[in-house]
Amino acid sequence: YRYNIFAKIEYDFKDDFTKEWEFGWKMKKRCWDYTLSYKEQITPKLTSEGSDSIERKGIYFTINLNPIGGTKYKFEKEEQKEKVDTDEN
């Protein structure tokens, strides 16, 4: 068996904020491995009251079978669109 501890951070230098960070533990065997990790994703959002952010947090368990492939929960970004009504007189 081979064990790894890992950490990852994504920082946006242009907008000056941390977009995502993750840490976890991985066990690798000859033909398969699994990973247990914790992940946070932060998306900034501009509102009428000022700036805000949407935070997504989760614990992930991934199993990968090397000859076949793997399966994992996909972390997706939600978008909220606001409709703007304009009245032209």
mmCIF file of C-alpha atoms in Angstrom:
data_model
loop_
_atom_site.group_PDB
_atom_site.id
_atom_site.type_symbol
_atom_site.label_atom_id
_atom_site.label_comp_id
_atom_site.label_asym_id
_atom_site.label_seq_id
_atom_site.Cartn_x
_atom_site.Cartn_y
_atom_site.Cartn_z
ATOM 1 C CA TYR A 1 0.000 0.000 0.000
ATOM 2 C CA ARG A 2 1.042 3.569 -0.563
ATOM 3 C CA TYR A 3 -0.509 6.447 1.382
ATOM 4 C CA ASN A 4 -0.453 10.154 0.495
ATOM 5 C CA ILE A 5 -1.663 13.284 2.240
ATOM 6 C CA PHE A 6 -2.349 16.186 -0.112
ATOM 7 C CA ALA A 7 -3.506 19.799 -0.134
ATOM 8 C CA LYS A 8 -4.500 22.144 -2.947
ATOM 9 C CA ILE A 9 -5.358 25.844 -3.135
ATOM 10 C CA GLU A 10 -6.554 27.980 -6.050
ATOM 11 C CA TYR A 11 -6.068 31.715 -5.689
ATOM 12 C CA ASP A 12 -7.275 34.391 -8.137
ATOM 13 C CA PHE A 13 -4.566 37.062 -8.229
ATOM 14 C CA LYS A 14 -6.572 39.289 -10.587
ATOM 15 C CA ASP A 15 -9.602 39.551 -8.273
ATOM 16 C CA ASP A 16 -7.604 38.904 -5.053
ATOM 17 C CA PHE A 17 -9.537 36.026 -3.457
ATOM 18 C CA THR A 18 -9.190 32.299 -2.731
ATOM 19 C CA LYS A 19 -11.382 30.398 -5.204
ATOM 20 C CA GLU A 20 -11.006 26.884 -3.858
ATOM 21 C CA TRP A 21 -9.059 24.760 -1.407
ATOM 22 C CA GLU A 22 -8.936 21.057 -0.704
ATOM 23 C CA PHE A 23 -7.072 18.614 1.494
ATOM 24 C CA GLY A 24 -7.280 14.881 1.885
ATOM 25 C CA TRP A 25 -5.818 11.420 2.147
ATOM 26 C CA LYS A 26 -5.221 8.889 -0.647
ATOM 27 C CA MET A 27 -4.501 5.150 -0.423
ATOM 28 C CA LYS A 28 -3.076 3.505 -3.534
ATOM 29 C CA LYS A 29 -2.908 -0.228 -4.112
ATOM 30 C CA ARG A 30 -1.720 -2.151 -7.167
ATOM 31 C CA CYS A 31 -4.831 -1.841 -9.370
ATOM 32 C CA TRP A 32 -7.089 0.523 -7.424
ATOM 33 C CA ASP A 33 -7.025 3.523 -5.097
ATOM 34 C CA TYR A 34 -9.388 5.596 -3.022
ATOM 35 C CA THR A 35 -9.380 9.186 -1.828
ATOM 36 C CA LEU A 36 -11.121 10.898 1.067
ATOM 37 C CA SER A 37 -11.033 14.706 0.881
ATOM 38 C CA TYR A 38 -12.682 17.923 2.095
ATOM 39 C CA LYS A 39 -13.212 20.738 -0.410
ATOM 40 C CA GLU A 40 -14.481 24.342 -0.258
ATOM 41 C CA GLN A 41 -15.306 26.442 -3.296
ATOM 42 C CA ILE A 42 -15.972 30.187 -2.995
ATOM 43 C CA THR A 43 -17.686 32.162 -5.763
ATOM 44 C CA PRO A 44 -17.967 35.950 -5.413
ATOM 45 C CA LYS A 45 -21.344 37.523 -6.184
ATOM 46 C CA LEU A 46 -22.319 41.172 -6.596
ATOM 47 C CA THR A 47 -25.695 42.063 -5.083
ATOM 48 C CA SER A 48 -27.680 45.289 -4.760
ATOM 49 C CA GLU A 49 -26.476 45.534 -1.126
ATOM 50 C CA GLY A 50 -22.810 45.087 -2.098
ATOM 51 C CA SER A 51 -20.530 42.135 -2.582
ATOM 52 C CA ASP A 52 -21.277 38.646 -1.285
ATOM 53 C CA SER A 53 -20.079 35.119 -1.951
ATOM 54 C CA ILE A 54 -21.494 31.633 -2.411
ATOM 55 C CA GLU A 55 -19.639 28.957 -0.458
ATOM 56 C CA ARG A 56 -19.837 25.263 -1.282
ATOM 57 C CA LYS A 57 -18.374 22.738 1.141
ATOM 58 C CA GLY A 58 -18.199 18.992 0.847
ATOM 59 C CA ILE A 59 -16.569 15.742 1.864
ATOM 60 C CA TYR A 60 -15.671 13.514 -1.081
ATOM 61 C CA PHE A 61 -14.955 9.816 -1.322
ATOM 62 C CA THR A 62 -13.539 8.654 -4.675
ATOM 63 C CA ILE A 63 -12.771 5.115 -5.836
ATOM 64 C CA ASN A 64 -10.607 4.582 -8.920
ATOM 65 C CA LEU A 65 -10.173 1.193 -10.605
ATOM 66 C CA ASN A 66 -7.020 1.617 -12.709
ATOM 67 C CA PRO A 67 -7.791 -0.662 -15.691
ATOM 68 C CA ILE A 68 -11.410 0.577 -15.896
ATOM 69 C CA GLY A 69 -11.450 4.171 -14.667
ATOM 70 C CA GLY A 70 -13.131 5.863 -11.749
ATOM 71 C CA THR A 71 -16.220 7.509 -10.428
ATOM 72 C CA LYS A 72 -16.452 10.736 -8.489
ATOM 73 C CA TYR A 73 -18.999 13.329 -7.450
ATOM 74 C CA LYS A 74 -18.693 16.332 -9.754
ATOM 75 C CA PHE A 75 -18.536 19.741 -8.121
ATOM 76 C CA GLU A 76 -20.555 22.108 -10.346
ATOM 77 C CA LYS A 77 -21.029 25.835 -10.283
ATOM 78 C CA GLU A 78 -24.587 27.146 -10.134
ATOM 79 C CA GLU A 79 -25.421 30.339 -11.942
ATOM 80 C CA GLN A 80 -28.217 32.628 -10.947
ATOM 81 C CA LYS A 81 -29.387 35.039 -13.615
ATOM 82 C CA GLU A 82 -31.511 38.019 -12.800
ATOM 83 C CA LYS A 83 -33.929 39.329 -15.371
ATOM 84 C CA VAL A 84 -33.775 43.080 -15.817
ATOM 85 C CA ASP A 85 -37.004 44.756 -16.948
ATOM 86 C CA THR A 86 -36.690 47.980 -18.860
ATOM 87 C CA ASP A 87 -39.625 50.270 -19.559
ATOM 88 C CA GLU A 88 -39.162 52.557 -22.511
ATOM 89 C CA ASN A 89 -41.712 55.385 -22.659
#
